[in-house]
Amino acid sequence: MIEAWSAADVRAAEEPLLAAGVPLMERASFALATQVLRDLRARRRSVRGARVALLVGAGNNGGDALHAGAYLARRGVAVTAVLVAERAHAAGLAALRAAGGRVEALHEAPERLGGVAGDVARSDVVLDGLLGIGARGALRGLAADLVRVLDAGPRPWVVAVDLPSGIGVDDGTVPGPVLRADRTVTFGAAKPGLLLPPAAHLVGELTVVDIGLALRAEPAVRRLEPADVGRAWPVPGPGDHKYTRGVVGVVAGTSTYPGAAVLAASAAVRAGAGMVRYVGPPAVGQAVLAVRPEVVTAPGRVQAWALGSGVPVGFGTAQAGRDEGQHRRARTALAEAAGRPGSPVERTVPAVVDAGGLDLLEPTSPPWFVLTPHAGELAALLRRRGEDVEREAVEAEPVRWARRARELTGATVLLKGSVTVVAGMDGTYAQADAPAWLATAGSGDVLAGVLGAMLAARSADVVGRPALSAEVASATALMHGLAWRRAGQGGPVAALEIAGAVPAVVADLLPRG
Ligand SMILES: NC(=O)C1=CN([C@@H]2O[C@H](COP(=O)(O)OP(=O)(O)OC[C@H]3O[C@@H](n4cnc5c(N)ncnc54)[C@H](O)[C@@H]3O)[C@@H](O)[C@H]2O)[C@@H](O)CC1
Ligand SMILES: [K+]
């Protein structure tokens, strides 16, 4: 698992060490230089004679770049520091000069921007040390101009120092120009903006360097890695049977959209549900059975619901594919799962609420409900609860709006995207496992089915400790991305094939022995 702490928490952890004279910047810059040497060796035969440009801002982030530049210069690298601000880290500058590095004071001759940017672009590696956790808003002034010019030209290998300069450190926003990194070397701990969209797309490969910080606060954002999913995946024991492994109730599809039912039910079967119970129009049930004869269409108890995929609701307009019967079934399932008055207590179970199901929710839901909107659906859900927000705003600040939806609905919110954000009761997860190919029709139905199976397997745990929903949802998002990789091998893939790849991915991830 990768855990990220806010800028304030990182500073609080640094303070006592700095007061005690612990050389944090030396540790950070040495690790940075070591990584750059590795990159140089991988990219060209010899380090000696390689060209490295440092983009240096006013603060300690620039100091890290300058000190790393001094190490590199002593190894025979030709290092040029480009200064964009009146101030620059004095000790770092002195170290670089003493090691034979060159300094280009662009702030004293801004008319040289074009020529300097051209030199920078021809370097073997560029270190972006313009701004770190001291960033306030979008990059400004000459730093912003330089990044804009570099962005427009041919791209050298860019290593971001601590973070790509100009991203929202704590919220992952991209408020202005940012130089996209091939690698980010971050110090002490990851920062939330490195994991959260849209900034996460600008980070490249992430390397976290331990500089000895003791972070005591809860991480602000977490990202699960494949081994975490393997550990969390429900593995049946000798005493298990289909009911203890979890029955998933699927309320999906209509006669206009039967495919959603087939996909969600197939995915639940492939993810290892003890049993899948399909609830819907008989003709759709037949379509499901034709693909998955394991599915049961008789009514009965379930341990989790996956509902709403392919069940359009729509407001104010007579929408094609509206099926009042499916709405009623979904509403009944939602009420029982939430434990609303009049519902049998033992039917209080987790629920995945997808697509049209989002329109059928009561104003508030229990935290063991996992809502799975994409940005447009989240905007609509928020508007119905009084927020003035469009899809574009959700895409610009996904974590803000996912958390807002969590607050307003009470449910756990999984916001789908190429980085999926999950806002849960005790924290936020960001999973960057979904390539753009995954944005295909039916892919969301598969996610709902797999998540239904995961929640059914841990039904009582999730209702008893609802904070678990977010972790289960994140593990599912990761599994979904891995299954795509397996099925598509880097190319396009049909949604049903994603479901088909789940068993092999699970087998690979389970701890051996
Ligand atoms: N405190 C320490 O000793 C350590 C700090 N470290 C480094 O120090 C960084 C934090 O350093 P600072 O607190 O000096 O902050 P930064 O280096 O992030 O930059 C702050 C400076 O940038 C300017 N600035 C702020 N927002 C700007 C904007 N939008 N456009 C242009 N200029 C802007 C401000 O005038 C301020 O002087 C970390 O990211 C990390 O790289 C590491 O060396 C680890 C140890
Ligand atoms: K930086």
XYZ file of C-alpha atoms and ligand atoms in Angstrom:
559
model
C 0.000 0.000 0.000
C 1.153 3.527 -0.750
C 0.066 6.051 1.872
C 0.096 9.810 1.399
C 0.190 12.544 3.999
C -0.805 16.185 3.657
C 1.797 18.936 3.351
C 0.965 20.065 6.890
C 1.521 16.575 8.325
C 4.825 16.228 6.478
C 5.994 19.607 7.791
C 4.955 18.670 11.326
C 7.003 15.488 11.057
C 10.026 17.384 9.700
C 10.052 20.063 12.376
C 11.447 18.142 15.360
C 14.084 16.513 13.164
C 15.191 19.842 11.693
C 15.305 21.353 15.192
C 17.563 18.479 16.230
C 19.862 19.187 13.312
C 19.012 16.084 11.287
C 20.251 16.771 7.743
C 16.979 16.116 5.922
C 17.866 18.043 2.791
C 21.161 16.175 2.440
C 19.315 12.870 2.724
C 16.671 13.970 0.228
C 19.069 15.400 -2.336
C 21.483 12.476 -2.095
C 18.648 10.016 -2.770
C 17.473 12.198 -5.637
C 20.944 12.333 -7.204
C 21.314 8.567 -6.839
C 18.053 8.025 -8.696
C 19.075 10.455 -11.454
C 22.378 8.599 -11.864
C 20.384 5.371 -12.271
C 18.169 6.999 -14.880
C 21.184 8.382 -16.738
C 22.860 4.976 -16.786
C 19.667 3.415 -18.103
C 19.278 6.036 -20.811
C 22.852 6.545 -22.051
C 26.120 4.676 -21.738
C 28.039 6.915 -19.406
C 27.194 9.403 -16.739
C 30.295 11.469 -17.433
C 29.466 14.169 -19.944
C 25.704 13.758 -19.542
C 23.742 17.007 -19.378
C 21.357 17.751 -16.548
C 19.277 20.924 -16.200
C 17.895 22.034 -12.833
C 14.783 24.217 -12.764
C 15.196 26.076 -9.487
C 12.497 27.991 -7.598
C 12.812 30.186 -4.522
C 12.364 27.602 -1.781
C 13.819 24.436 -0.335
C 12.486 22.441 -3.271
C 14.999 24.344 -5.390
C 17.538 23.623 -2.630
C 17.015 19.893 -3.092
C 17.581 20.253 -6.837
C 20.731 22.336 -6.337
C 22.286 19.929 -3.826
C 21.454 16.964 -6.070
C 23.041 18.917 -8.936
C 26.220 19.349 -6.890
C 26.454 15.554 -6.354
C 25.918 14.978 -10.060
C 28.510 17.601 -11.067
C 31.072 15.845 -8.873
C 30.354 12.646 -10.860
C 31.261 14.409 -14.104
C 27.760 15.426 -15.183
C 27.452 18.827 -16.903
C 24.889 20.551 -14.674
C 23.140 23.855 -15.382
C 20.820 25.457 -12.844
C 18.136 27.749 -14.267
C 17.008 30.242 -11.614
C 13.517 31.696 -12.056
C 13.157 33.682 -8.809
C 15.074 36.474 -7.079
C 15.855 34.119 -4.238
C 17.445 30.699 -4.491
C 18.605 28.326 -1.747
C 21.960 29.869 -0.813
C 23.760 26.776 0.480
C 22.540 24.732 -2.484
C 23.730 27.372 -4.926
C 27.143 27.551 -3.263
C 27.449 23.753 -3.326
C 26.589 23.596 -7.020
C 29.087 26.334 -7.910
C 31.803 24.683 -5.833
C 31.201 21.410 -7.693
C 31.636 23.147 -11.060
C 27.960 23.536 -12.010
C 26.788 26.416 -14.204
C 24.130 28.910 -13.133
C 21.757 30.611 -15.559
C 19.994 33.495 -13.786
C 16.946 33.615 -16.060
C 15.145 36.022 -13.727
C 17.825 38.619 -14.502
C 17.388 38.193 -18.271
C 13.861 36.912 -18.912
C 14.192 37.798 -22.617
C 16.462 34.743 -22.876
C 13.540 32.425 -22.055
C 13.321 30.856 -25.530
C 17.039 30.081 -25.782
C 17.297 28.785 -22.225
C 14.230 26.571 -22.695
C 15.837 25.174 -25.860
C 18.983 24.244 -23.898
C 16.904 22.687 -21.138
C 14.954 20.607 -23.663
C 18.217 19.197 -25.067
C 19.355 17.944 -21.646
C 19.479 14.242 -20.830
C 17.511 14.831 -17.624
C 15.611 17.844 -16.275
C 15.053 18.181 -12.527
C 11.903 20.133 -11.740
C 12.674 21.923 -8.482
C 10.445 24.943 -9.031
C 7.970 24.287 -6.232
C 7.370 21.651 -3.592
C 5.014 21.457 -0.649
C 5.290 25.236 -0.189
C 3.237 25.796 -3.354
C 0.407 28.296 -3.147
C -1.926 27.990 -6.138
C -0.895 27.684 -9.764
C 2.707 28.275 -10.869
C 3.197 31.997 -11.422
C 5.545 34.359 -13.182
C 8.666 33.206 -14.934
C 8.329 29.648 -13.573
C 4.934 29.362 -15.284
C 6.300 30.873 -18.528
C 9.216 28.444 -18.591
C 6.952 25.432 -18.062
C 4.586 26.592 -20.816
C 7.452 26.906 -23.306
C 8.934 23.531 -22.310
C 5.522 21.885 -22.586
C 5.161 23.064 -26.169
C 8.504 21.639 -27.342
C 10.209 18.234 -27.500
C 10.236 16.562 -24.095
C 13.382 15.558 -22.286
C 13.308 13.015 -19.382
C 11.800 14.944 -16.477
C 12.331 14.047 -12.827
C 10.048 15.987 -10.469
C 11.639 16.901 -7.144
C 9.188 15.925 -4.375
C 6.246 16.603 -6.726
C 5.537 18.049 -10.168
C 5.682 21.784 -9.478
C 2.335 23.511 -9.443
C 0.001 20.588 -8.642
C -2.417 20.936 -5.725
C -0.278 19.168 -3.096
C -3.203 18.008 -0.968
C -6.029 17.717 -3.478
C -4.466 16.634 -6.780
C -5.835 19.586 -8.743
C -3.962 21.051 -11.697
C -4.698 24.768 -11.467
C -2.162 25.917 -14.086
C 0.837 24.808 -16.152
C 2.711 21.769 -14.825
C 5.681 20.008 -16.410
C 4.651 16.365 -16.772
C 7.226 14.145 -15.071
C 8.558 10.771 -16.158
C 9.523 10.120 -12.571
C 8.765 11.781 -9.266
C 11.140 11.338 -6.349
C 9.212 12.303 -3.245
C 10.653 12.732 0.239
C 9.504 11.337 3.564
C 6.144 10.119 2.258
C 3.918 10.427 -0.772
C 1.711 13.514 -0.862
C -2.030 13.202 -1.668
C -1.690 15.112 -4.956
C 0.668 12.440 -6.266
C -2.060 9.802 -5.999
C -5.174 11.823 -6.807
C -6.522 12.722 -10.233
C -6.034 14.752 -12.311
C -2.485 15.500 -11.008
C -1.703 11.782 -10.699
C -1.409 11.664 -14.502
C 1.565 14.056 -14.368
C 3.643 12.126 -11.823
C 5.218 9.338 -13.907
C 6.862 6.582 -11.911
C 6.697 7.357 -8.204
C 9.701 6.776 -5.948
C 9.224 7.425 -2.226
C 12.461 8.146 -0.374
C 12.674 7.443 3.355
C 14.343 10.402 5.057
C 13.470 9.221 8.562
C 10.169 11.037 9.150
C 7.839 9.558 11.757
C 4.349 10.310 10.444
C 1.844 9.863 13.225
C -1.331 11.267 11.703
C -3.663 9.081 9.636
C -2.716 9.124 5.964
C -4.904 11.445 3.895
C -5.008 9.123 0.876
C -4.133 5.460 0.359
C -3.498 3.394 -2.748
C -3.725 -0.391 -2.602
C -1.189 -2.482 -4.462
C -1.779 -5.980 -5.883
C -0.405 -7.749 -2.795
C -2.965 -5.927 -0.627
C -5.783 -7.293 -2.796
C -4.381 -10.802 -2.527
C -4.410 -10.551 1.254
C -7.947 -9.101 1.351
C -9.558 -11.455 -1.172
C -12.071 -13.792 0.449
C -10.744 -17.343 0.210
C -13.218 -20.087 1.111
C -12.247 -22.467 3.897
C -13.168 -26.155 4.247
C -16.279 -25.278 6.310
C -17.673 -22.816 3.768
C -20.666 -23.428 1.565
C -22.412 -21.282 -1.012
C -24.362 -19.290 1.577
C -21.363 -18.487 3.760
C -19.359 -17.536 0.673
C -22.025 -14.993 -0.102
C -25.080 -14.744 -2.281
C -25.152 -11.697 -4.539
C -28.505 -10.321 -5.600
C -28.282 -8.626 -8.970
C -31.012 -6.141 -9.911
C -29.711 -4.999 -13.264
C -30.850 -4.661 -16.866
C -34.219 -4.213 -18.485
C -35.621 -5.628 -21.684
C -34.048 -2.608 -23.427
C -30.671 -3.152 -21.721
C -30.388 -6.874 -20.986
C -26.613 -6.813 -21.490
C -26.000 -5.012 -18.200
C -27.675 -7.887 -16.366
C -25.564 -10.460 -18.190
C -22.356 -8.551 -17.448
C -23.017 -7.801 -13.777
C -24.207 -11.352 -13.054
C -21.308 -12.927 -14.980
C -18.800 -10.760 -13.148
C -20.240 -11.745 -9.761
C -20.016 -15.444 -10.731
C -16.451 -15.058 -12.031
C -15.380 -13.186 -8.881
C -16.270 -16.224 -6.779
C -19.699 -15.454 -5.331
C -21.216 -18.454 -3.519
C -24.327 -17.907 -5.574
C -25.771 -15.196 -7.821
C -29.487 -14.497 -7.683
C -30.840 -12.505 -10.605
C -33.861 -10.323 -9.888
C -35.628 -8.816 -12.891
C -37.910 -9.375 -15.874
C -38.130 -13.087 -16.815
C -36.932 -12.443 -20.365
C -33.788 -10.766 -19.047
C -33.311 -13.615 -16.588
C -33.340 -15.991 -19.563
C -30.647 -13.929 -21.272
C -28.531 -14.147 -18.113
C -29.037 -17.907 -17.833
C -28.042 -18.400 -21.453
C -24.593 -17.038 -20.634
C -24.302 -18.148 -16.977
C -26.352 -21.233 -16.140
C -25.017 -21.025 -12.540
C -27.290 -18.043 -11.866
C -30.516 -18.590 -9.930
C -33.655 -16.620 -10.752
C -35.808 -17.788 -7.833
C -36.297 -15.220 -5.032
C -34.542 -15.621 -1.676
C -32.050 -14.131 0.784
C -28.875 -12.385 -0.368
C -25.738 -11.202 1.447
C -25.167 -8.183 -0.814
C -26.894 -6.436 -3.673
C -25.493 -5.143 -6.934
C -28.203 -2.964 -8.334
C -28.929 -0.282 -10.887
C -26.646 -1.211 -13.825
C -28.668 -0.896 -17.028
C -31.757 0.325 -15.174
C -32.265 3.842 -16.513
C -34.467 6.181 -14.523
C -34.166 9.711 -15.880
C -36.019 12.716 -14.564
C -38.697 14.812 -16.174
C -38.543 13.072 -19.538
C -40.068 9.833 -20.675
C -36.822 7.937 -21.043
C -36.379 4.974 -23.347
C -35.955 1.720 -21.485
C -37.773 2.838 -18.345
C -38.987 -0.226 -16.504
C -41.163 0.509 -13.471
C -40.969 -3.117 -12.348
C -37.187 -2.966 -12.095
C -37.416 0.354 -10.225
C -39.722 -1.245 -7.703
C -37.426 -4.264 -7.240
C -34.411 -2.004 -6.826
C -36.236 0.229 -4.313
C -37.311 -2.781 -2.264
C -33.742 -4.088 -2.227
C -32.401 -0.658 -1.232
C -34.877 -0.311 1.629
C -34.140 -3.784 2.984
C -30.397 -3.412 2.626
C -30.499 -0.104 4.473
C -32.544 -1.625 7.275
C -35.369 0.891 6.831
C -38.392 0.588 9.183
C -40.573 -2.332 8.221
C -37.697 -4.310 6.661
C -36.545 -7.566 8.252
C -33.380 -6.822 10.261
C -31.529 -9.834 8.856
C -31.852 -8.334 5.377
C -29.623 -5.393 6.235
C -26.725 -6.060 3.875
C -24.201 -4.095 1.792
C -25.243 -2.826 -1.624
C -23.465 -1.611 -4.734
C -25.554 1.157 -6.235
C -24.692 1.764 -9.864
C -26.026 3.853 -12.760
C -29.841 4.189 -12.586
C -29.809 2.906 -9.001
C -28.260 6.223 -7.994
C -31.497 7.964 -8.989
C -33.531 5.664 -6.763
C -31.641 6.378 -3.539
C -33.281 7.955 -0.538
C -31.737 11.302 0.495
C -29.344 9.449 2.807
C -27.948 5.915 2.816
C -25.931 3.797 5.227
C -22.121 3.690 4.822
C -22.263 0.021 3.789
C -23.770 1.181 0.513
C -21.134 1.778 -2.155
C -22.226 4.209 -4.854
C -20.352 3.781 -8.140
C -20.983 6.865 -10.298
C -18.822 8.252 -13.072
C -18.238 12.022 -13.081
C -21.476 12.886 -14.910
C -23.570 10.691 -12.613
C -21.879 12.128 -9.530
C -22.621 15.676 -10.699
C -26.297 14.745 -11.191
C -26.463 13.097 -7.761
C -24.930 16.196 -6.151
C -27.275 18.544 -8.017
C -30.225 16.606 -6.668
C -28.849 17.353 -3.210
C -28.492 21.082 -3.819
C -24.950 21.466 -5.148
C -24.367 23.606 -8.221
C -21.902 21.362 -10.047
C -21.356 20.027 -13.556
C -19.383 17.050 -14.835
C -16.377 19.253 -15.731
C -16.106 20.532 -12.157
C -16.160 16.957 -10.845
C -13.394 16.039 -13.294
C -11.287 19.014 -12.186
C -11.681 18.235 -8.454
C -12.722 14.598 -8.178
C -11.681 14.061 -4.570
C -13.465 17.162 -3.350
C -16.736 16.108 -4.929
C -16.463 12.439 -4.026
C -15.990 13.478 -0.388
C -18.878 15.924 -0.648
C -21.129 13.177 -2.008
C -20.071 10.963 0.885
C -21.016 13.668 3.364
C -24.363 14.372 1.719
C -25.452 10.782 1.134
C -23.759 9.004 4.036
C -22.729 6.231 1.631
C -19.247 5.191 0.544
C -18.558 6.741 -2.870
C -16.471 5.125 -5.594
C -15.995 7.707 -8.347
C -14.982 5.935 -11.549
C -12.290 7.416 -13.759
C -8.883 6.562 -15.127
C -7.880 7.150 -11.505
C -10.743 5.886 -9.353
C -11.330 7.764 -6.105
C -13.065 6.107 -3.174
C -14.311 8.326 -0.358
C -15.028 6.214 2.691
C -15.819 6.724 6.349
C -12.245 6.639 7.552
C -10.363 7.901 4.536
C -9.840 8.191 0.847
C -8.346 5.762 -1.642
C -7.078 6.475 -5.170
C -6.514 3.579 -7.589
C -4.720 4.277 -10.844
C -5.207 0.891 -12.415
C -7.698 1.614 -15.157
C -6.204 2.385 -18.539
C -8.292 4.470 -20.932
C -9.250 1.259 -22.760
C -11.319 0.337 -19.748
C -13.749 3.150 -20.525
C -15.861 0.799 -22.616
C -19.577 0.053 -22.524
C -20.331 -2.537 -19.894
C -17.079 -2.164 -17.996
C -18.938 -0.473 -15.128
C -21.478 -3.319 -14.989
C -18.585 -5.731 -14.506
C -17.160 -3.597 -11.703
C -20.557 -3.606 -9.978
C -20.780 -7.404 -10.218
C -17.283 -8.012 -8.851
C -17.875 -5.541 -6.035
C -21.165 -7.243 -5.214
C -19.334 -10.560 -4.835
C -16.654 -8.986 -2.633
C -19.228 -7.343 -0.381
C -21.335 -10.504 -0.176
C -18.323 -12.515 0.970
C -17.715 -10.054 3.813
C -21.299 -8.996 4.349
C -21.478 -9.110 8.140
C -17.999 -7.545 8.525
C -18.931 -4.659 6.251
C -22.236 -3.902 7.981
C -20.523 -4.230 11.376
C -17.562 -2.075 10.398
C -18.713 0.051 7.462
C -15.332 1.752 7.073
C -14.296 -1.530 5.453
C -16.510 -0.759 2.423
C -13.988 1.732 1.059
C -11.114 -0.738 1.268
C -13.178 -3.469 -0.395
C -14.260 -1.023 -3.120
C -10.656 0.056 -3.762
C -9.485 -3.543 -3.929
C -12.201 -4.172 -6.495
C -11.144 -1.168 -8.597
C -7.600 -2.515 -8.588
C -8.787 -6.029 -9.478
C -10.860 -4.605 -12.327
C -7.787 -2.845 -13.780
C -5.651 -5.971 -13.428
C -8.339 -8.109 -15.091
C -8.431 -5.689 -17.988
C -4.659 -5.952 -18.339
C -4.875 -9.703 -18.371
C -7.742 -9.778 -20.882
C -6.599 -6.995 -23.168
C -2.826 -7.431 -23.051
C -2.419 -3.744 -23.716
C -5.151 -3.383 -26.320
C -8.919 -2.987 -26.472
C -11.047 -5.455 -24.585
C -14.756 -6.285 -24.369
C -16.383 -5.984 -20.967
C -17.335 -9.672 -20.667
C -13.680 -10.592 -21.203
C -12.719 -8.459 -18.187
C -15.057 -10.584 -16.076
C -13.566 -13.712 -17.643
C -10.048 -12.693 -16.622
C -10.872 -12.222 -12.927
C -10.266 -15.863 -11.823
C -6.729 -16.001 -13.254
C -5.845 -12.648 -11.698
C -7.175 -13.785 -8.308
C -5.156 -16.991 -8.535
C -2.012 -14.962 -9.232
C -2.596 -12.593 -6.349
C -3.416 -15.028 -3.576
C -0.555 -15.527 -1.158
C 1.153 -18.878 -1.859
C 1.224 -21.721 0.613
N 12.219 21.391 5.391
C 13.269 20.664 4.956
O 14.395 20.734 5.427
C 13.080 19.783 3.875
C 12.404 20.243 2.771
N 12.420 19.548 1.672
C 12.053 20.212 0.417
O 11.525 21.492 0.636
C 10.300 21.639 -0.045
C 9.468 22.658 0.645
O 10.225 23.839 0.669
P 9.622 25.273 0.939
O 8.792 25.233 2.129
O 10.766 26.191 0.932
O 8.655 25.526 -0.254
P 8.858 25.386 -1.825
O 10.232 25.108 -2.203
O 7.811 24.483 -2.259
O 8.530 26.836 -2.409
C 8.064 27.885 -1.667
C 8.526 29.134 -2.375
O 7.929 29.234 -3.640
C 7.228 30.449 -3.795
N 5.913 30.124 -4.326
C 4.859 29.602 -3.639
N 3.835 29.393 -4.471
C 4.264 29.769 -5.708
C 3.638 29.764 -6.981
N 2.389 29.334 -7.118
N 4.356 30.180 -8.053
C 5.616 30.592 -7.905
N 6.246 30.636 -6.717
C 5.580 30.233 -5.624
C 7.145 31.082 -2.444
O 7.524 32.428 -2.578
C 8.140 30.341 -1.605
O 9.316 31.094 -1.489
C 9.753 20.268 -0.114
O 8.826 20.121 -1.160
C 11.007 19.449 -0.336
O 11.355 19.448 -1.702
C 13.264 18.365 1.582
O 14.543 18.812 1.338
C 13.238 17.594 2.828
C 13.672 18.436 3.944
K 9.060 20.168 -7.749
